Every structure is written in C-alpha cells, then in structure tokens.
mmCIF file of C-alpha atoms and ligand atoms in Angstrom:
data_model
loop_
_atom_site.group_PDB
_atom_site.id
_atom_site.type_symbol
_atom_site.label_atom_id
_atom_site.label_comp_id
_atom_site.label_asym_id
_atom_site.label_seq_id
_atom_site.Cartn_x
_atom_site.Cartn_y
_atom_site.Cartn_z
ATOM 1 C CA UNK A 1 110.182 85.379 109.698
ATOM 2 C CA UNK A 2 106.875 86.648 110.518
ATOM 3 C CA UNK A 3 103.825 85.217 108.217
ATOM 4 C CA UNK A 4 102.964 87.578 104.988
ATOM 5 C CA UNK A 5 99.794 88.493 105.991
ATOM 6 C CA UNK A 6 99.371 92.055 103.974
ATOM 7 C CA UNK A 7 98.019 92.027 100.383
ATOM 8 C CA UNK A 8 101.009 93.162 97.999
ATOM 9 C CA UNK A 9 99.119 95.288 95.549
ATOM 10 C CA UNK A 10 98.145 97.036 99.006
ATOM 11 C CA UNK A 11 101.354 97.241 100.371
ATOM 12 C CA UNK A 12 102.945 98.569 97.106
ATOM 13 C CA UNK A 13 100.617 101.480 97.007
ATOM 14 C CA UNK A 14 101.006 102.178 100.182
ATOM 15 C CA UNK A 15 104.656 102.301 99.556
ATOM 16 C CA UNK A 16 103.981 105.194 96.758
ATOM 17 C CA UNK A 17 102.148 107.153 98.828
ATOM 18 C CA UNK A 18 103.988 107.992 101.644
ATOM 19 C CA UNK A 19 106.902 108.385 99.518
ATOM 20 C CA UNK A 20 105.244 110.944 97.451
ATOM 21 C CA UNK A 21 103.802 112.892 100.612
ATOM 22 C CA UNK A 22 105.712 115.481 102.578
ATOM 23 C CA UNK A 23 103.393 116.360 104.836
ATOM 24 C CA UNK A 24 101.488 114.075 107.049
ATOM 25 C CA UNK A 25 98.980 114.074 108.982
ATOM 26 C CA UNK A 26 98.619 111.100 111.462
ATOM 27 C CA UNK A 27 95.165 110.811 113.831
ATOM 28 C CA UNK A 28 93.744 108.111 115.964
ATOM 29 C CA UNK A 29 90.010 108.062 117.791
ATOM 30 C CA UNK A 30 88.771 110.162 120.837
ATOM 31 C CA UNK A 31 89.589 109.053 124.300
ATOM 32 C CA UNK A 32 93.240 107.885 123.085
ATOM 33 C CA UNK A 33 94.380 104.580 124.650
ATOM 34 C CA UNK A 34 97.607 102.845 124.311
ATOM 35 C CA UNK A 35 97.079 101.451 120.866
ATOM 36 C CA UNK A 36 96.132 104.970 119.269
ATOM 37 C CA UNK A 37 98.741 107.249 120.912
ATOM 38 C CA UNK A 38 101.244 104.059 120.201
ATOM 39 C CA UNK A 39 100.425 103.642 116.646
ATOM 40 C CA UNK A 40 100.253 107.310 115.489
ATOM 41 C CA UNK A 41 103.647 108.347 117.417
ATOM 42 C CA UNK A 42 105.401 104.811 115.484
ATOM 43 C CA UNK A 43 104.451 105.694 112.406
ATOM 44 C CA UNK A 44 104.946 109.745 112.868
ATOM 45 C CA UNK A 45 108.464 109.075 114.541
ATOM 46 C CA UNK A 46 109.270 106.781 110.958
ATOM 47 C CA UNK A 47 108.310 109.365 108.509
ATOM 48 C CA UNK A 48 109.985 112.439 109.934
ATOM 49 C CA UNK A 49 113.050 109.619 110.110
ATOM 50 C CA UNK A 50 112.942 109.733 106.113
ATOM 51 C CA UNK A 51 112.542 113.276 106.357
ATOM 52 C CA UNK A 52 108.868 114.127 106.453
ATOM 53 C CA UNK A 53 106.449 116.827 107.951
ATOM 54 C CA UNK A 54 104.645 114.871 110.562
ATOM 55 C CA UNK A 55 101.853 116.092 113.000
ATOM 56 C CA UNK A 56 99.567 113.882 115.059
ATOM 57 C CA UNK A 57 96.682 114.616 116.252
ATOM 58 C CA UNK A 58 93.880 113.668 118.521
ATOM 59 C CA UNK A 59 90.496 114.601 118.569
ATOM 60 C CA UNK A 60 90.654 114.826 122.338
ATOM 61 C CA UNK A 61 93.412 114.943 124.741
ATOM 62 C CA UNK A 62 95.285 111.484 125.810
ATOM 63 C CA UNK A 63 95.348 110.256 129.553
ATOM 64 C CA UNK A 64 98.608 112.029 131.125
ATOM 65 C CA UNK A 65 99.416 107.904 131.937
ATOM 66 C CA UNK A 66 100.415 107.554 128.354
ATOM 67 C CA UNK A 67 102.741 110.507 129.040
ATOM 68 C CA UNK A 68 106.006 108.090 128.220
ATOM 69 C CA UNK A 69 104.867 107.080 125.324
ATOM 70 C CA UNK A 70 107.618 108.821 123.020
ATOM 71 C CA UNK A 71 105.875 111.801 120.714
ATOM 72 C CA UNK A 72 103.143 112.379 123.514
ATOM 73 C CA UNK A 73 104.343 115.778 124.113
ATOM 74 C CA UNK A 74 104.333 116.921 120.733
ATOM 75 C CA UNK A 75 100.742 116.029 119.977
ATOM 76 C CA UNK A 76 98.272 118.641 119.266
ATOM 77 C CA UNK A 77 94.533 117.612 120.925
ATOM 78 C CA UNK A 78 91.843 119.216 118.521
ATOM 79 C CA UNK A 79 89.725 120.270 121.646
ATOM 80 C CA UNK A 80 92.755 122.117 122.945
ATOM 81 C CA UNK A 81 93.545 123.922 119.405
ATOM 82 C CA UNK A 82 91.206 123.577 117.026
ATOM 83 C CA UNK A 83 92.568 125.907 115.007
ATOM 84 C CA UNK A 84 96.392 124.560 114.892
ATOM 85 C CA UNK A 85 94.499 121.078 114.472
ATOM 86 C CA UNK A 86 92.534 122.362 111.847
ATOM 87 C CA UNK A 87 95.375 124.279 109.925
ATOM 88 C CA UNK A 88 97.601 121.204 110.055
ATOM 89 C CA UNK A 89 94.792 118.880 108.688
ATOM 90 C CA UNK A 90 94.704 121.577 105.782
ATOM 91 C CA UNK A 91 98.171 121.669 104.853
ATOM 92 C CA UNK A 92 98.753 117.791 104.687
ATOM 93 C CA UNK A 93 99.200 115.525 101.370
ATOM 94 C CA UNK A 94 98.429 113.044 103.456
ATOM 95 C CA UNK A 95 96.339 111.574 106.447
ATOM 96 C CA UNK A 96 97.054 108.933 107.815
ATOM 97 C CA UNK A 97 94.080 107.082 110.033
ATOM 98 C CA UNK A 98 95.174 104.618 112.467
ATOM 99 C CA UNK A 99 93.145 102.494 115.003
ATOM 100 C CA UNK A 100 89.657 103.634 113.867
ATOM 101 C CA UNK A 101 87.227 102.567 111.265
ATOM 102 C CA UNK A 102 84.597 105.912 110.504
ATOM 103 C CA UNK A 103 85.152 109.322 111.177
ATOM 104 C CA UNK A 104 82.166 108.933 113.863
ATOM 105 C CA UNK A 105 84.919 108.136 115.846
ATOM 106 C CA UNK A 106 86.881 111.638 115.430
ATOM 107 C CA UNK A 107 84.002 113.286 116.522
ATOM 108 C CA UNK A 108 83.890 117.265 115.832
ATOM 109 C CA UNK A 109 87.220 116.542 113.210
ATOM 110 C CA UNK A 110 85.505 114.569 111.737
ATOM 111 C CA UNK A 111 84.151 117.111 108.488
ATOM 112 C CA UNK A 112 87.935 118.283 108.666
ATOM 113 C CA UNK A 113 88.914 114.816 107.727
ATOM 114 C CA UNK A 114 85.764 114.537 104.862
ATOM 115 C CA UNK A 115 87.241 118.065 103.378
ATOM 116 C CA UNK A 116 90.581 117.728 103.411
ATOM 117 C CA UNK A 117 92.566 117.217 99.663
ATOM 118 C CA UNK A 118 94.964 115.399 101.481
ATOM 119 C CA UNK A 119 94.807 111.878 100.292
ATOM 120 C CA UNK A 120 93.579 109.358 103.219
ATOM 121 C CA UNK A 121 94.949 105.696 104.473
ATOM 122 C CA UNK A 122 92.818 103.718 107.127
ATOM 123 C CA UNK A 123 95.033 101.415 108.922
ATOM 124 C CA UNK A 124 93.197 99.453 111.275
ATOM 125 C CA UNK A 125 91.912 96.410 113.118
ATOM 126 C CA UNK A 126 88.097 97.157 113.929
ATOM 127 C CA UNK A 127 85.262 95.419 112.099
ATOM 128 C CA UNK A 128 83.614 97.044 109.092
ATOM 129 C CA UNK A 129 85.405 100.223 107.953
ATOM 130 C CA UNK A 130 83.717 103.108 106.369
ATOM 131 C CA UNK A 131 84.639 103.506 103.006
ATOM 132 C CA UNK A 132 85.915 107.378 103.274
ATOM 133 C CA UNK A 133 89.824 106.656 102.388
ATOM 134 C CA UNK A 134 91.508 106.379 99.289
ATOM 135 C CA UNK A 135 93.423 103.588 100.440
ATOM 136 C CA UNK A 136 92.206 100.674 103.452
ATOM 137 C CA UNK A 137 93.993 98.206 105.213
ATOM 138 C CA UNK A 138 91.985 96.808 107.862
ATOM 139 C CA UNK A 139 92.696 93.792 109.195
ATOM 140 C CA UNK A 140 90.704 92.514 112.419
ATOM 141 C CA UNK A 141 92.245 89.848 112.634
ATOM 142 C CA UNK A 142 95.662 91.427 114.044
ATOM 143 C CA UNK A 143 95.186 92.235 117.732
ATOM 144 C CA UNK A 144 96.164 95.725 117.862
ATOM 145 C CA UNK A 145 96.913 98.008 115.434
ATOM 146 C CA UNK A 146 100.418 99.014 116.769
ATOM 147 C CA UNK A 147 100.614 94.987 115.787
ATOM 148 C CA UNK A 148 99.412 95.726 112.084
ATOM 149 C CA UNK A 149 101.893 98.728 111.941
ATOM 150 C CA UNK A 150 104.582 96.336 112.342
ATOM 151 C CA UNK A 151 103.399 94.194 110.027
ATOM 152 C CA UNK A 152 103.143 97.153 107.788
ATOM 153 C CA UNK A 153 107.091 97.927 108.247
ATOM 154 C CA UNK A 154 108.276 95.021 107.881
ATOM 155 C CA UNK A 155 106.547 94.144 104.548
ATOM 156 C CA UNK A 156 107.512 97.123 103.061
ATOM 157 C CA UNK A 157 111.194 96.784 104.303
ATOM 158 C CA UNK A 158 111.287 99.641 106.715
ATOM 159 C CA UNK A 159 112.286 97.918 109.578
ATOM 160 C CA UNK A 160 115.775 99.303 109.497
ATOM 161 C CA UNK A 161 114.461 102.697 110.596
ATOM 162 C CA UNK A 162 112.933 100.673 113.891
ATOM 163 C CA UNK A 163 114.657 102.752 116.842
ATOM 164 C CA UNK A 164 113.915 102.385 120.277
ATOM 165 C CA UNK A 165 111.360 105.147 120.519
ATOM 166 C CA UNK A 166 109.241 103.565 117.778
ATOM 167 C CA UNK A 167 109.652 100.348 119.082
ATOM 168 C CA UNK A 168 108.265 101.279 122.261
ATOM 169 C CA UNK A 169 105.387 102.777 120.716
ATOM 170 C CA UNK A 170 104.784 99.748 118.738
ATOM 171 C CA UNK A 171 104.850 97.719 122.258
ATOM 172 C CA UNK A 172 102.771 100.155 124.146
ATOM 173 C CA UNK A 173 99.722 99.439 121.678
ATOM 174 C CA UNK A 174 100.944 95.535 121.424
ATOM 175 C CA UNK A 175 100.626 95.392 124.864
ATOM 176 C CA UNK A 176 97.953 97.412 126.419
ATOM 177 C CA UNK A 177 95.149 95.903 123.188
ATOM 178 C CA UNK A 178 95.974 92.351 124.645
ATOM 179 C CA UNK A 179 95.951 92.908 128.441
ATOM 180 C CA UNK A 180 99.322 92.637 128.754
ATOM 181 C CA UNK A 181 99.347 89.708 126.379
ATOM 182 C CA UNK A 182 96.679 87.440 128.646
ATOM 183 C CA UNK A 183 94.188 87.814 125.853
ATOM 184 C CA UNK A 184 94.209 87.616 121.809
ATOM 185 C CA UNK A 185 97.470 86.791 122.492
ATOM 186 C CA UNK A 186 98.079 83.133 121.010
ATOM 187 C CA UNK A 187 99.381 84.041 117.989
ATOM 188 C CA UNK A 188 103.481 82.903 117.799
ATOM 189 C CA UNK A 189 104.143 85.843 115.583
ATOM 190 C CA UNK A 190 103.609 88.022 118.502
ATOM 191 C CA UNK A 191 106.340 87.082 120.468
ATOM 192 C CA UNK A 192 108.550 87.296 117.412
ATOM 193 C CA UNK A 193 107.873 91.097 117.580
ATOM 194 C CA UNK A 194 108.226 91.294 120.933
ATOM 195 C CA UNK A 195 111.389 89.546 121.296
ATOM 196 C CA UNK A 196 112.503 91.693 117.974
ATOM 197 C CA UNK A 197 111.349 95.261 119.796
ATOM 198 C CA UNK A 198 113.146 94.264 122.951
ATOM 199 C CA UNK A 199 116.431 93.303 120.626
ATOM 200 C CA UNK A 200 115.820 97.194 119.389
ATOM 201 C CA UNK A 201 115.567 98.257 123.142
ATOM 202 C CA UNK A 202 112.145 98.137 124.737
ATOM 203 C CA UNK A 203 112.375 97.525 128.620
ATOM 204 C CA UNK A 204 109.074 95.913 128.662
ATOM 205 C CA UNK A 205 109.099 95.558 132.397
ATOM 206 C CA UNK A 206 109.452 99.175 132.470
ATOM 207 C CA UNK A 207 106.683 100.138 129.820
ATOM 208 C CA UNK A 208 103.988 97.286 131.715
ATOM 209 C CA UNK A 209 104.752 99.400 134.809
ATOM 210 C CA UNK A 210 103.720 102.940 133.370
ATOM 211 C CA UNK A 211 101.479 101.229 131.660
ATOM 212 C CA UNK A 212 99.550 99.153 133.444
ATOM 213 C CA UNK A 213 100.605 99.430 137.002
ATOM 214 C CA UNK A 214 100.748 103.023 138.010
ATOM 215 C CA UNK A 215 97.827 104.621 139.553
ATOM 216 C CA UNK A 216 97.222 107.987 141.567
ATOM 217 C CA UNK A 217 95.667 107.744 144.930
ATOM 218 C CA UNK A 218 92.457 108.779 143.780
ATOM 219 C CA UNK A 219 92.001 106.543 140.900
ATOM 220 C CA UNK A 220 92.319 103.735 142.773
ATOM 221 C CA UNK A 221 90.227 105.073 145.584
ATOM 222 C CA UNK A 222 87.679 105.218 142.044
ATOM 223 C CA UNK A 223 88.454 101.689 141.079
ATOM 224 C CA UNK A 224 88.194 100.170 144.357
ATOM 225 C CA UNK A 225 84.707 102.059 145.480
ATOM 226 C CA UNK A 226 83.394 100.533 142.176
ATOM 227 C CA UNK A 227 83.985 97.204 142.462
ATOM 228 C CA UNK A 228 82.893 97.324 146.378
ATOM 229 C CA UNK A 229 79.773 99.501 146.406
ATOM 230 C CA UNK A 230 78.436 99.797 142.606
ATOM 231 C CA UNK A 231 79.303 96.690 141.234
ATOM 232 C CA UNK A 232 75.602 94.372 140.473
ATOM 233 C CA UNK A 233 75.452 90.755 139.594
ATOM 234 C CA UNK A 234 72.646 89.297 137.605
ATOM 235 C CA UNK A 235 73.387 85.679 138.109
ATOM 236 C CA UNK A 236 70.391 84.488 135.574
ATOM 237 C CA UNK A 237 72.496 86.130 132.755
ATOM 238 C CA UNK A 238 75.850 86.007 133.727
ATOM 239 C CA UNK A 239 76.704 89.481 134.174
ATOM 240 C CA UNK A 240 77.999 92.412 135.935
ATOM 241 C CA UNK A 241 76.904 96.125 135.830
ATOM 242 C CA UNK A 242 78.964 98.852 136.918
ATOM 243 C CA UNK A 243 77.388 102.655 136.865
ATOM 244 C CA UNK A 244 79.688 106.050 137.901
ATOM 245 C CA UNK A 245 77.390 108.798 138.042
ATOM 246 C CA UNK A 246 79.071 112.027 138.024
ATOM 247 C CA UNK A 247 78.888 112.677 141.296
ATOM 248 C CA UNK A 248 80.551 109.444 141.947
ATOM 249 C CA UNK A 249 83.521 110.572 139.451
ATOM 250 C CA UNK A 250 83.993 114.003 141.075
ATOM 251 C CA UNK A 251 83.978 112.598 144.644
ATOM 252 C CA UNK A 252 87.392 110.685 143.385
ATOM 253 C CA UNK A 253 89.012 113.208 141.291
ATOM 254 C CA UNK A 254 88.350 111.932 138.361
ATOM 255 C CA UNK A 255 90.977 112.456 135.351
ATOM 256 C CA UNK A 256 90.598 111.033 131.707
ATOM 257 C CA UNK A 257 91.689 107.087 131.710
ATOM 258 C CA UNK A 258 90.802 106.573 135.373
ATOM 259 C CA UNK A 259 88.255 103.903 134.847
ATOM 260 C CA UNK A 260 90.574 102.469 131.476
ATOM 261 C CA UNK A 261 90.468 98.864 132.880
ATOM 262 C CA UNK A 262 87.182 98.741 135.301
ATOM 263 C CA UNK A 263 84.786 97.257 132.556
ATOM 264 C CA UNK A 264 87.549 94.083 132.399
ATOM 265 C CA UNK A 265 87.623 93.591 136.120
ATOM 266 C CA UNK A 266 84.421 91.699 136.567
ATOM 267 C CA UNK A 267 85.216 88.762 133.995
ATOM 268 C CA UNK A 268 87.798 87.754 136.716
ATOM 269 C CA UNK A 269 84.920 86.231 138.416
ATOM 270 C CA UNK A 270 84.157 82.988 137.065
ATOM 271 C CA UNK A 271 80.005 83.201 137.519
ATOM 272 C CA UNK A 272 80.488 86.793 135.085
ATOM 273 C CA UNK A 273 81.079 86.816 131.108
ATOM 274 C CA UNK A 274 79.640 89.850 130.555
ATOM 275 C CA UNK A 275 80.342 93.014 132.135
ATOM 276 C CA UNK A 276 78.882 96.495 131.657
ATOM 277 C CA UNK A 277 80.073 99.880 132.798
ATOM 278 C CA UNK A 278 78.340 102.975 132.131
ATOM 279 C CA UNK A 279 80.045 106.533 133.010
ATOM 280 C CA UNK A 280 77.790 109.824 133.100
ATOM 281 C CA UNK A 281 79.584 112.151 130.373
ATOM 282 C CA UNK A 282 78.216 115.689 130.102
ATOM 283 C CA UNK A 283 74.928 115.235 127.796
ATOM 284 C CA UNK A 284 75.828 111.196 126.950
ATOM 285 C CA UNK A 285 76.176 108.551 128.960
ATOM 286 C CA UNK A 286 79.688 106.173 127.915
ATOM 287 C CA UNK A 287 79.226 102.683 127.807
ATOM 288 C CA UNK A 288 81.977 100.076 127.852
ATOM 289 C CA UNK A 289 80.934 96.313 127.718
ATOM 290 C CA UNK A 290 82.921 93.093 127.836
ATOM 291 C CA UNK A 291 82.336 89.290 127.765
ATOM 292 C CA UNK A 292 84.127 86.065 127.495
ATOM 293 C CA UNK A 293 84.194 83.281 124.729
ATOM 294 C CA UNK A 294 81.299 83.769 122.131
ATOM 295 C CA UNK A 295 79.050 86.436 124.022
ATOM 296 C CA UNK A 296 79.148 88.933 121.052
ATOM 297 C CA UNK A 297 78.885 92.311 122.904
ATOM 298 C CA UNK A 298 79.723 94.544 120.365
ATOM 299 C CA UNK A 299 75.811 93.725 118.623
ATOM 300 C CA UNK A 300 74.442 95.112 122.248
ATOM 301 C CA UNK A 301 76.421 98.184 121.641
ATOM 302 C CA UNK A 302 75.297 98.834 118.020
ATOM 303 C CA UNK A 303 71.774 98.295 118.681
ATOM 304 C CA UNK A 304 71.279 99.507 122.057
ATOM 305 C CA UNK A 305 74.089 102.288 122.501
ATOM 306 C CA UNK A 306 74.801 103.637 119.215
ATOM 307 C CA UNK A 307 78.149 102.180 119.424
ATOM 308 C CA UNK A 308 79.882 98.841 118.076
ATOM 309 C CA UNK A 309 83.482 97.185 118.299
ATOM 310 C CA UNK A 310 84.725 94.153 118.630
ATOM 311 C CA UNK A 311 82.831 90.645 120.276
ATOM 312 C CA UNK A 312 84.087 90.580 123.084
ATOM 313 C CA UNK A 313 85.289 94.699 123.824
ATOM 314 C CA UNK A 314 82.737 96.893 122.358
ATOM 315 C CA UNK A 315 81.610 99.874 123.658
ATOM 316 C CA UNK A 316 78.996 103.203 122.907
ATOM 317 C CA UNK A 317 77.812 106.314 124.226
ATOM 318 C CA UNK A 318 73.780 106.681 125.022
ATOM 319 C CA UNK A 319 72.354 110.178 124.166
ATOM 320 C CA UNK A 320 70.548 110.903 127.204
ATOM 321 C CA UNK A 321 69.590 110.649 130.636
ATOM 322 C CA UNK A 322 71.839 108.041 132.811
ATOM 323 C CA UNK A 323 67.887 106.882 134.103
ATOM 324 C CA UNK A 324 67.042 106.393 130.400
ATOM 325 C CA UNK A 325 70.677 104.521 130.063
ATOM 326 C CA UNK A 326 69.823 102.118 132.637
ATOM 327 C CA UNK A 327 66.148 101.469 131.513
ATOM 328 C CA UNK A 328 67.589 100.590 128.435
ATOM 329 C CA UNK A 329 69.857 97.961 130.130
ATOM 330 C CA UNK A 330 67.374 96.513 131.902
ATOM 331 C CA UNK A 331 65.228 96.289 129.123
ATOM 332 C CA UNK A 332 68.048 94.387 127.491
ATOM 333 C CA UNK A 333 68.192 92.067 129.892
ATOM 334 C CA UNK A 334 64.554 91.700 129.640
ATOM 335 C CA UNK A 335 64.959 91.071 126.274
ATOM 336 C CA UNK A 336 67.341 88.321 126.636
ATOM 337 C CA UNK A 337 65.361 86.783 129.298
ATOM 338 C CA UNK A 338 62.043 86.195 126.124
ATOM 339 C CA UNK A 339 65.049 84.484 123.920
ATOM 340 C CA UNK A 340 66.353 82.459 126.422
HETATM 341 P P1 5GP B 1 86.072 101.082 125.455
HETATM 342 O O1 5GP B 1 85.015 100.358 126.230
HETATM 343 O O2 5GP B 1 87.451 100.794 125.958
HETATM 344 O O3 5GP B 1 85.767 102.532 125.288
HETATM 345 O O4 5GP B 1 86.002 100.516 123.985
HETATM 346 C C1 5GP B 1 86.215 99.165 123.673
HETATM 347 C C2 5GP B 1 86.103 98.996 122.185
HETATM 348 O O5 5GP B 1 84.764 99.307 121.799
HETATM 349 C C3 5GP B 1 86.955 99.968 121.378
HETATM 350 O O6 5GP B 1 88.170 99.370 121.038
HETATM 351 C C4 5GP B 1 86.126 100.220 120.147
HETATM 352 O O7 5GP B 1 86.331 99.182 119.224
HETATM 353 C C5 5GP B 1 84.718 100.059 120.618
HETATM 354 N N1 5GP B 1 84.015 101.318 120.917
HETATM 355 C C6 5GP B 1 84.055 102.023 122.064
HETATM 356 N N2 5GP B 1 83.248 103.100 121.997
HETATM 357 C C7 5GP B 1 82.680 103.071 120.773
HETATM 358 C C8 5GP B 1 81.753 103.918 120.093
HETATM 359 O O8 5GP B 1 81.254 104.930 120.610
HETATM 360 N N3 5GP B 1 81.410 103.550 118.826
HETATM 361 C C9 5GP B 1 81.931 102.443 118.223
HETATM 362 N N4 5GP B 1 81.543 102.154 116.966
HETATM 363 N N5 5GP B 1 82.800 101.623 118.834
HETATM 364 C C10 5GP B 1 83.183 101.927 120.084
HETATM 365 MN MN1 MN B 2 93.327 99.254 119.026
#
C-alpha cells in the first residue's frame, strides 16, 4: 500500500473534473523528455479508456528516441501545426498541465493556454508554480511526475484501467527523472510501483534500453568529442564547463535530445559537483547545470540565466551572444570566488 500522500479535498475535485470533461487537452514543456511525453501519453491513454476526447500536445517536437513511448505518434507538436494545436486547445473543457510549473515553459502556446475557457489542472513536481490553473497539485517532493500521476490513479481508484501501454509511460518518466533510479531514488514506494507496472507488463530491461542506451553514430561521436576536447575543470570551485557552439553541433549531426545526458556526465568525477553545459540555440544560448549534495544550482539559473528548476538539475536559456553567455559564467565564478 503506497503512503497517502495527495490532499483529499484535492483529489476529490480532481475526480469531478475530469469526469465532467469530454474533451481534453493534455500538454507538457518544450524540449519533451521522458517524464513529459510519459506523463501526458498515461494520463491521455486513461481518459480516452473512460471514453474521452484526448489530444496531447507539445509545444515543440519530442526527440524521435522517445519514439516507443506509446501515444508518441499521435501527438501534435505546436511548431509543426500551430493551427491543429491551436484549434484543439480551443475546443477542450479541459487542460490538463503536466510536468511544468508557468506557461514560460510552453513558450509561443503559452497565450493559447491563458485564453482558453477550458478549465486548467497543473500536475507537477517543480518548485513554485504559477498560479494560472483552476486547480494545482504540485508536489516536489515526488521525483517525477509520471511518479505523481501514479499517485494520482491510485488515490482516486483508477488503477484498474492501468494497461500495459500506460504503465510503460508511467515507467518511462519514473525512470528517465531518476537516472535510471541511481538518484532521488530512495524512496520504498518507488519500487512498489515499479514492481506493480512490471506485474501490469513493463519489460523494464527493454524500456532502459530505448531509453537510455541507444544512440546513433553521430550522437555519440557528439558526446564523446565533448567530454574529450570541450570539457574545462575549475578545480578551485569544483566544477566542469561544457560549451557546443553551433558549429560544433552541426559538425555531428545534431538532432533534438542528442546532448539529453551530457550536463550529468561530469559529476562522475569525484573532484566535480557542479557541471555546466551551454548549447548555442538560434538567438539564445541553452543552459543545463547540475551539482551534487547541497550545491543549489537552480538559484544560478534564476539569477544568471533566466531559468530555474530544481537544486541539483536546473537549467535556463541566456538571450544573447554565446561570448556574452560565457562572460556571464565566468563572472559567476568570479563572484563565488569574493564569497568564498
Ligand atoms: P535541462 O537541463 O535538462 O534542460 O533541465 C533540467 C531542469 O531544469 C528541468 O527539469 C527544469 O526543471 C529546469 N529547467 C530547464 N530549463 C529551464 C528554463 O528555461 N526555465 C526554468 N524555469 N527551468 C528550466
Ligand atoms: Mn519531470
């Protein structure tokens, strides 16, 4: 018996809603990763079970990796049709928001989202929501929010309607928000989920190799030229600072969710808790930063790269040059050099 951890007057609205709705919208945050293409597709796959209009959506397109992932195919990316995206949105009763806490992080469907009539649920696990849905459960505590989905089910007695495609969309976000359960992974309720979703019929061995250990030739090519030729250590502070400049990225090929994992690889190294990537984007650099134990990154990100997330993942994007990006690094460093 998992531990209660959802407040009932929550729950029990919740419960109202999606009854009452026929038409659902579900939508995660741009640059999709296992958790937000895994939570969407559970919950979408449960409602059209008890007979419901469902439609997910993604602001941008997901990585072709998360391709098994069951319900990729029938997402619509708003970048691809923004008008399909944007009719759907209008037609819904309701919208369901999973795995992000502001509509910063929908980007350009975002006003869609503001406008729509539909009423609005935030189910997540990131830090301070935004207080733009009618209903919020957020709970950062839970490790991923495929994790607080379950949660979700079982507490409002759905988990009869569990098949094996929603269970291993529930695992895909379990597993891919924890490392493949080597970090914020202590918690014994976890592995009653697991062991339940593999009961329903999740190969896990299967899903942690699409996952996590399939690569083309190129991406590794990526992954590999980082870490050996653009990978800096800055012993005095403990960290590690990564930068792929576009020319870098087109030299390798590179495809959306090539360089998913890179800002983790550092922290292997026992002299590094804090790691920093930055990847040139057209107009904006993306940042991605990491750390070990108490090293809160995700202040860094607010302050420095308009960005936030959680202490130890956290990540932004820098509006401007990728020289100004890196002078603002350093000057962080700088910074933390006076405090120390
Ligand atoms: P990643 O480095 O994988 O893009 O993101 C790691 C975590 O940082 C995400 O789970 C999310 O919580 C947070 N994050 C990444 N980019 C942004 C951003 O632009 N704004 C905010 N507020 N959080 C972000
Ligand atoms: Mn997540």
């Amino acid at each position: 018996m998992l531990e209660q951890v959802l407040d009932s007057n929550k729950l029990k609205e919740l419960k109202s809603i999606l009854e009452e709705s026929k038409s659902v919208v579900l939508t995660c945050h741009m640059s999709p990763d296992g958790d937000a293409v895994g939570s969407t597709n559970a919950f979408g796959l449960l409602l059209r079970s008890m007979g419901k209009q469902t439609a997910v959506i993604t602001p941008d397109q997901a990585p072709y990796d998360l391709a098994f992932v069951p319900g990729f195919n029938e997402m619509t990316a708003y970048t691809r049709n923004p008008i399909k995206a944007e009719r759907l949105i209008s037609s819904a009763d309701l919208i369901l928001c999973l795995d992000y806490n502001g509509l910063k992080r929908v980007a350009q469907m975002a006003p869609f989202i503001r406008q729509s009539n539909a009423r609005k649920v935030l189910i997540d696990h990131h830090l301070h929501p935004e207080d733009f849905a009618d209903l919020v459960i957020s709970q950062p505590e839970q490790t991923s929010t495929c994790e607080l989905v379950y949660r979700v089910f079982d507490q409002l007695g759905y988990m009869d309607l569990v098949d094996t495609p929603i269970a291993e969309c529930l695992y895909t976000g379990m597993m891919t928000d924890t490392g493949n359960f080597s970090y914020n992974s202590n918690h014994p309720d976890i592995y009653l989920m697991v062991a339940e979703l593999v009961r329903r019929g999740v190969n896990k061995d299967r899903i942690y190799k699409l996952a996590c250990n399939t690569s083309s030739e190129s991406r590794m090519r990526l992954i590999g030229y980082a870490i050996a030729e653009k990978m800096e250590l800055y012993p005095e502070h403990k960290a590690s600072f990564i930068v792929l400049t576009r020319d870098d990225l087109d030299r390798f090929n590179y495809q959306s969710g090539d360089t998913e994992t890179l800002a983790n690889m550092p922290l292997a190294i026992p002299e590094v808790v804090w790691s920093t990537f930055f990847r040139q984007e057209n107009g904006y650099v993306k940042v991605s930063m990491r750390s070990e134990g108490n090293f809160a990154v995700n202040t860094f990100c607010s302050r420095y790269f308009n960005g936030g997330g959680h202490l130890n993942a956290a990540g932004g994007e820098f509006r401007g040059s990728m020289e100004e990006a890196i002078a603002t690094y350093h000057q962080l460093l700088n910074d933390l050099s006076k405090l120390q």
